Amino acid sequence: MNQQGVRWTAEQVLALAPDDASRRAGSRLGAAGPWSGGGSDGSGAVWGLCKGSGSKPYRTAVDTTGPAYTCSCPSRKFPCKHALGLLLLWAADGEPVRGSQVPDWAEQWLAGRRARAAGGGDGRTGDGGPPAASADPRAARRRAEQRAARITAGAEELEQRLADLLRGGLAAADRAGYGLWEETAARMVDAQAPGLAGRVRELGAIPGSGPGWPVRLLEECALTHLLDRAWLNVERLPEPLAATVRTRVGLTAPADGPAVRDHWSVLAQYDTSDGKLTTRRVWLHGRGTGRAALLLSFGAAGRAPGLALPAGVVIDAEVRPFAGAGQLRAELGEQFSVPVPVPDTEPPAGGTVARALAAYGTALRDDPWLDSWPATLTGVIPVPSQDGCWQLADADGGSALPVATAALGRPGLWRLAALSGGRPVTVFGECGHRGFTPLTAWSADTSETVPLT
């Protein structure tokens, strides 16, 4: 057992897998056969030796307080299949991980992690010195001014591109092909405005994307134009909105808001990928404060993001919010406990479909480029429609929200339908202009957290 006396479930372990192949391979290693010399302790550490194809077994250790992983195998995936298999064995209280004597190789790795944590390793150099960014404030300010000038030039070029598009007519946009959009996006990357580059790529994917695409293209062009104009006049905006604009064009800023300590329930975790970068979104709900927080982590070149917090666990920790109007993004700070699975986690306070839409509308006032807003719907029923889509309808028939197109092909939608069985359920997800993306659900019969991702 860990120090809270609770183990992770197999489903929570498999949610850490970077891909389906790792999930399948890890499941095969979740049996006692290949493992020896294993154990676990009350601090959240798990270790073991896994027999591989070579003469020496792979040394695998996991710190569940991160979680963090180390393995002597050559895999570039995190966690690798051996770490997943070890955690599955630990979740099942397998015999090979019941030892308590930490071997030297595992103790060295764990001690290094503890030393980095005690020395404030986050945001510091490898030798534990002060943050590198503090070397020369004048040079940093000069670099920031140069980058701002490049972004301004990129925004002005993008404004000209949008004007040319509208002058030629939206109906002809699909004949130009995607190459021109990609060229424009590359120019925004050169201008060090990755946020603008992302919006341009989204514009390029709209022409020919289905019925009504000219309307969608016009809407997205208007939002891109609004962001351009906001950047070009950022000095005249109120600071919270100015911070949001800087974030939207791609400027990074530290999480410098006041730290909030709470017991945070992990409501959902899911990954999205654009082929070059994997983005992991983790939604938290403060059990004491009632606050919502969004943690983002990233992985490049096929590597899974480092942060992993499966839905259904609770962690006593501080989170520090980022600046910006209506921003929910935060950074995980000091952790005062390991993530603990809590089978009977209560869902956040929710409401009707109308209330969720009103909350999203209010958030748009602070951030017009917001794609979605977290919402908990209570007493809703998943209902299929005649066109093959789905809706989440209030049980009293008052209103309904369409399920977002991106969620229609996921197995979680069928899991939600099975959980409901035609009866009202509570659903947490993201409510936005594309519809509602269900991420987690609770039935009226049990308070068990059911992930839908």
XYZ file of C-alpha atoms in Angstrom:
453
model
C 0.000 0.000 0.000
C 1.054 3.596 -0.444
C 1.060 6.035 2.446
C -2.662 6.672 2.013
C -3.429 2.936 2.001
C -4.924 3.019 -1.494
C -3.620 1.566 -4.750
C -4.304 2.704 -8.273
C -6.714 0.714 -10.385
C -5.636 -1.058 -13.573
C -7.664 1.434 -15.621
C -5.835 4.353 -14.027
C -2.486 2.712 -14.765
C -3.348 2.094 -18.420
C -4.470 5.705 -18.769
C -0.786 6.646 -18.410
C 0.215 4.734 -21.559
C 1.561 6.976 -24.351
C -0.214 4.943 -27.057
C -2.287 1.814 -27.699
C 0.767 -0.312 -28.498
C 2.314 0.501 -25.127
C -0.996 -0.205 -23.434
C -1.166 -3.691 -24.963
C 2.501 -4.471 -24.299
C 2.256 -3.232 -20.719
C -0.805 -5.396 -20.100
C 1.168 -8.471 -21.136
C 3.852 -7.616 -18.562
C 1.328 -7.138 -15.759
C 1.749 -10.752 -14.622
C 4.253 -12.146 -12.123
C 6.176 -14.301 -14.643
C 8.938 -11.952 -15.864
C 9.365 -10.025 -12.606
C 11.759 -10.485 -9.690
C 13.475 -8.408 -7.001
C 10.498 -6.084 -6.736
C 8.859 -4.144 -3.976
C 7.088 -0.961 -2.908
C 7.064 1.355 0.081
C 4.829 3.886 1.766
C 6.449 6.856 0.016
C 4.967 5.938 -3.371
C 7.981 4.090 -4.829
C 7.636 0.847 -6.788
C 10.560 -1.108 -8.285
C 11.332 -4.420 -9.945
C 13.524 -6.384 -12.375
C 11.884 -7.503 -15.619
C 13.390 -10.343 -17.665
C 13.944 -9.277 -21.266
C 15.616 -10.747 -24.314
C 19.130 -10.021 -22.996
C 21.142 -11.608 -20.233
C 20.452 -8.830 -17.747
C 16.942 -7.936 -16.581
C 15.645 -4.401 -17.043
C 15.741 -2.272 -13.906
C 12.401 -0.466 -13.618
C 11.267 1.977 -10.932
C 8.291 4.295 -10.587
C 7.679 7.188 -8.233
C 3.883 7.388 -8.070
C 3.995 10.837 -6.467
C 4.912 12.336 -9.862
C 4.408 10.012 -11.391
C 7.920 9.559 -12.771
C 9.624 6.554 -14.306
C 13.049 5.107 -14.957
C 13.947 1.943 -16.831
C 17.186 0.544 -18.255
C 15.412 -0.586 -21.447
C 16.165 1.273 -24.721
C 12.576 2.448 -25.257
C 12.035 6.165 -25.870
C 8.444 6.024 -24.618
C 7.446 7.313 -21.186
C 6.212 5.334 -19.440
C 7.615 2.303 -21.234
C 5.865 -1.066 -21.274
C 7.952 -2.286 -18.322
C 6.852 0.639 -16.125
C 3.241 0.018 -17.089
C 3.550 -3.714 -16.354
C 5.172 -2.989 -12.993
C 2.366 -0.605 -12.039
C -0.275 -3.122 -13.119
C 1.398 -5.739 -10.925
C 1.467 -3.261 -8.028
C -2.185 -2.322 -8.605
C -3.113 -5.993 -8.315
C -0.948 -6.381 -5.161
C 1.156 -8.978 -6.970
C 3.638 -11.110 -5.052
C 6.760 -9.775 -6.885
C 6.196 -6.204 -5.594
C 5.516 -6.972 -1.936
C 9.105 -6.494 -0.816
C 10.102 -3.412 1.152
C 13.915 -3.327 0.872
C 14.808 -0.729 -1.756
C 17.789 -1.873 -3.900
C 20.732 0.487 -4.342
C 19.993 1.269 -8.002
C 16.414 2.297 -7.204
C 17.416 4.177 -4.057
C 19.917 6.287 -6.008
C 17.258 7.350 -8.511
C 14.672 8.069 -5.806
C 17.207 10.017 -3.729
C 18.077 12.134 -6.753
C 14.417 12.980 -7.287
C 13.990 13.926 -3.632
C 17.092 16.120 -3.737
C 15.869 17.963 -6.822
C 12.458 18.474 -5.222
C 14.016 19.779 -1.999
C 16.234 22.136 -3.955
C 13.391 23.643 -5.976
C 14.356 21.908 -9.202
C 11.441 23.278 -11.200
C 12.587 26.024 -13.469
C 16.205 25.756 -12.334
C 19.351 24.652 -14.028
C 20.635 21.108 -13.655
C 23.057 22.021 -10.891
C 20.350 23.525 -8.705
C 21.422 27.104 -9.368
C 19.108 30.037 -9.938
C 16.891 30.229 -13.012
C 18.926 30.908 -16.128
C 16.481 33.586 -17.277
C 17.699 35.979 -14.580
C 21.183 36.407 -16.112
C 20.785 39.809 -17.796
C 17.466 41.691 -17.446
C 18.434 44.297 -20.053
C 19.329 41.662 -22.618
C 16.076 39.810 -21.873
C 14.092 43.011 -22.333
C 15.854 43.698 -25.634
C 15.068 40.176 -26.878
C 11.430 40.599 -25.880
C 11.209 43.875 -27.800
C 12.754 42.295 -30.890
C 10.334 39.395 -30.771
C 7.378 41.739 -30.312
C 8.484 43.635 -33.418
C 8.649 40.400 -35.419
C 5.177 39.373 -34.228
C 3.829 42.789 -35.219
C 5.263 42.380 -38.720
C 3.697 38.910 -38.931
C 0.312 40.190 -37.756
C 0.353 42.943 -40.373
C 1.213 40.413 -43.093
C -1.613 38.153 -41.937
C -4.048 41.083 -42.060
C -3.103 41.584 -45.714
C -3.614 37.881 -46.396
C -7.105 37.980 -44.871
C -7.977 41.110 -46.871
C -6.891 39.391 -50.099
C -8.986 36.352 -49.213
C -12.140 38.387 -48.645
C -11.510 40.510 -51.736
C -11.323 37.372 -53.892
C -14.410 35.811 -52.289
C -14.661 32.956 -49.784
C -16.354 30.646 -52.292
C -13.081 30.384 -54.213
C -10.960 29.617 -51.164
C -11.060 25.859 -51.731
C -9.467 26.199 -55.180
C -6.255 27.721 -53.825
C -5.323 24.504 -52.027
C -3.683 24.064 -48.631
C -0.183 25.045 -49.756
C -0.824 28.784 -49.572
C -2.159 28.440 -46.019
C 0.850 26.386 -44.968
C 3.162 28.975 -46.476
C 1.402 31.702 -44.492
C 1.614 29.596 -41.322
C 5.355 29.136 -41.891
C 5.700 32.909 -42.152
C 3.993 33.252 -38.766
C 6.427 30.719 -37.313
C 9.294 32.793 -38.693
C 7.699 35.788 -36.957
C 7.806 33.805 -33.680
C 3.999 33.846 -33.412
C 3.070 30.143 -33.060
C -0.431 31.049 -31.906
C -1.131 32.877 -35.155
C 0.450 30.004 -37.114
C -1.928 27.544 -35.476
C -4.954 29.650 -36.352
C -3.798 29.907 -39.983
C -3.474 26.116 -40.233
C -7.001 25.775 -38.842
C -8.234 28.219 -41.497
C -6.588 26.146 -44.203
C -8.393 22.998 -43.090
C -11.870 24.550 -43.361
C -12.375 24.968 -47.169
C -14.064 21.890 -48.588
C -14.576 20.395 -45.108
C -18.303 19.805 -45.580
C -21.582 21.645 -46.004
C -21.506 25.188 -44.687
C -17.743 25.577 -44.779
C -17.808 29.173 -46.143
C -19.748 30.261 -43.052
C -17.259 28.532 -40.743
C -14.354 30.056 -42.652
C -15.834 33.539 -42.307
C -16.309 33.057 -38.570
C -12.729 31.892 -38.052
C -11.353 34.666 -40.265
C -13.208 37.188 -38.112
C -11.684 35.763 -34.925
C -8.212 35.752 -36.468
C -8.692 39.371 -37.582
C -9.815 40.260 -34.051
C -6.665 38.687 -32.608
C -4.495 40.529 -35.139
C -6.048 43.887 -34.268
C -5.847 43.139 -30.560
C -2.105 42.456 -30.823
C -1.493 45.577 -32.902
C -3.223 47.605 -30.157
C -2.175 45.521 -27.169
C -0.715 48.499 -25.297
C -4.173 50.087 -25.164
C -5.940 47.044 -23.694
C -6.667 46.382 -20.003
C -3.874 44.247 -18.575
C -5.906 41.033 -18.046
C -7.102 41.117 -21.669
C -3.620 42.125 -22.877
C -2.174 39.078 -21.102
C -4.734 36.880 -22.856
C -3.826 38.366 -26.246
C -0.117 37.786 -25.640
C -0.850 34.178 -24.755
C -3.049 33.683 -27.825
C -0.385 34.871 -30.252
C 2.098 32.481 -28.650
C 4.077 34.427 -26.063
C 4.802 32.375 -22.973
C 4.604 33.739 -19.453
C 5.301 32.207 -16.035
C 2.520 31.036 -13.760
C 2.871 33.928 -11.322
C -0.588 33.968 -9.736
C -1.074 33.256 -6.033
C -0.699 29.578 -5.152
C -3.922 27.800 -4.205
C -3.658 24.717 -2.018
C -6.503 22.240 -2.063
C -7.359 18.582 -2.381
C -7.688 18.478 -6.168
C -9.861 15.854 -7.829
C -8.630 14.836 -11.270
C -11.742 14.978 -13.434
C -10.237 14.122 -16.810
C -7.012 13.575 -18.706
C -6.712 13.311 -22.471
C -4.211 13.892 -25.271
C -4.462 15.626 -28.639
C -1.799 15.634 -31.359
C -1.075 17.659 -34.469
C 1.526 15.186 -35.720
C 4.445 17.159 -34.296
C 3.368 17.885 -30.736
C 1.224 15.975 -28.266
C -0.724 18.131 -25.826
C -2.069 16.615 -22.613
C -4.950 18.353 -20.842
C -5.689 17.537 -17.198
C -8.777 19.045 -15.569
C -8.737 19.524 -11.798
C -11.503 20.473 -9.381
C -10.714 21.875 -5.933
C -12.774 19.987 -3.377
C -12.537 22.814 -0.866
C -12.374 25.916 -3.050
C -14.649 24.681 -5.837
C -12.164 26.088 -8.377
C -11.396 24.543 -11.743
C -7.833 24.346 -13.060
C -6.387 23.163 -16.354
C -2.896 21.652 -16.440
C -1.149 21.434 -19.811
C 1.937 19.405 -20.658
C 3.565 18.666 -23.990
C 5.546 15.931 -25.676
C 7.373 16.096 -29.003
C 8.591 13.541 -31.545
C 6.345 10.715 -30.345
C 7.177 11.156 -26.667
C 4.304 11.230 -24.199
C 3.905 14.392 -22.079
C 5.537 14.141 -18.687
C 2.534 14.977 -16.504
C 0.212 12.048 -15.852
C -2.747 12.231 -13.457
C -5.438 9.659 -14.238
C -9.077 10.563 -13.709
C -10.425 9.525 -10.332
C -7.395 10.358 -8.185
C -7.139 13.132 -5.594
C -3.958 15.018 -4.789
C -3.177 17.473 -1.997
C -1.171 20.127 -3.808
C -0.733 23.753 -4.726
C -1.564 25.076 -8.168
C -0.451 28.445 -9.452
C -2.618 30.112 -12.131
C -1.319 31.847 -15.233
C -2.162 35.462 -15.984
C -4.959 36.394 -18.373
C -8.617 37.305 -18.447
C -10.753 34.338 -17.475
C -7.816 31.924 -17.669
C -8.127 28.555 -15.960
C -4.714 27.267 -16.955
C -2.445 26.631 -13.997
C 0.825 24.971 -13.087
C 1.100 22.169 -10.568
C 3.242 23.301 -7.652
C 4.287 21.638 -4.424
C 2.604 18.305 -3.773
C 1.814 17.325 -0.199
C 0.627 13.794 -0.977
C 0.846 11.184 -3.690
C -2.143 10.969 -6.072
C -4.679 8.794 -4.268
C -7.490 6.936 -6.030
C -10.793 7.807 -4.358
C -13.539 5.441 -5.547
C -16.428 7.583 -4.313
C -15.371 10.997 -5.658
C -18.365 13.294 -5.886
C -18.782 15.211 -9.153
C -18.477 19.017 -9.110
C -21.639 21.010 -8.618
C -23.358 21.220 -11.989
C -26.487 22.455 -13.625
C -28.602 22.487 -16.748
C -27.623 22.842 -20.385
C -28.735 26.488 -20.293
C -26.474 27.182 -17.333
C -23.477 25.625 -19.126
C -24.103 27.767 -22.200
C -24.426 30.883 -20.064
C -21.089 30.131 -18.358
C -19.384 29.707 -21.738
C -20.892 32.978 -22.941
C -19.599 34.797 -19.877
C -16.117 33.344 -20.432
C -16.149 34.560 -24.051
C -16.548 38.092 -22.785
C -13.094 37.824 -21.218
C -11.495 35.674 -23.956
C -13.228 35.868 -27.381
C -10.918 33.139 -28.783
C -11.925 30.544 -26.195
C -12.855 27.255 -27.856
C -14.540 25.716 -24.824
C -15.232 26.037 -21.109
C -15.480 23.309 -18.448
C -19.014 22.407 -17.470
C -20.772 19.758 -15.408
C -24.217 18.793 -16.658
C -26.545 17.180 -14.122
C -29.603 15.154 -14.997
C -28.898 14.794 -18.722
C -29.597 11.877 -21.037
C -27.471 10.997 -24.101
C -29.865 10.823 -27.039
C -29.055 9.836 -30.653
C -30.484 11.980 -33.435
C -31.686 10.979 -36.894
C -28.598 12.362 -38.653
C -26.263 10.019 -36.760
C -25.203 12.608 -34.199
C -25.827 12.665 -30.445
C -27.179 15.168 -27.975
C -27.092 15.569 -24.219
C -30.632 16.549 -23.294
C -31.984 17.828 -19.991
C -34.130 15.127 -18.431
C -37.054 17.560 -18.230
C -36.790 18.251 -21.967
C -35.814 21.882 -21.483
C -32.695 22.085 -23.667
C -30.078 19.930 -25.360
C -26.452 20.271 -26.410
C -25.010 18.526 -29.486
C -22.044 16.281 -28.820
C -18.958 17.702 -30.563
C -18.140 16.012 -33.873
C -14.656 15.036 -32.664
C -16.210 12.993 -29.822
C -18.668 11.047 -31.975
C -16.162 8.411 -33.050
C -14.692 7.769 -29.617
C -15.602 4.664 -27.592
C -16.302 6.888 -24.604
C -19.595 7.972 -26.169
C -20.861 4.390 -26.152
C -19.585 3.973 -22.607
C -21.666 7.008 -21.660
C -24.745 5.589 -23.390
C -24.303 2.268 -21.584
C -23.831 4.006 -18.233
C -27.002 6.002 -18.771
C -29.234 3.255 -20.151
C -31.777 5.955 -20.921
C -31.650 7.406 -17.404
C -30.226 10.779 -16.293
C -26.503 10.949 -15.565
C -23.997 13.620 -14.551
C -21.395 14.473 -17.194
C -18.286 16.631 -16.997
C -16.796 17.953 -20.200
C -15.962 20.942 -22.344
C -18.771 23.149 -23.656
C -17.929 25.234 -26.706
C -19.013 26.507 -30.093
C -18.432 23.056 -31.618
C -20.713 21.378 -29.093
C -20.093 19.450 -25.885
C -17.178 17.046 -25.459
C -18.005 14.535 -22.666
C -14.925 13.567 -20.645
C -16.173 11.959 -17.413
C -19.514 10.675 -16.128
C -21.252 9.551 -12.949
C -24.460 7.545 -12.749
C -27.214 7.966 -10.186
C -26.534 4.431 -8.856
C -22.892 4.957 -7.896
C -20.439 7.795 -7.329
C -17.684 5.982 -9.235
C -15.828 8.226 -11.675
C -16.149 6.829 -15.208
C -13.572 8.239 -17.683
C -14.845 8.727 -21.229
C -11.480 9.465 -22.884
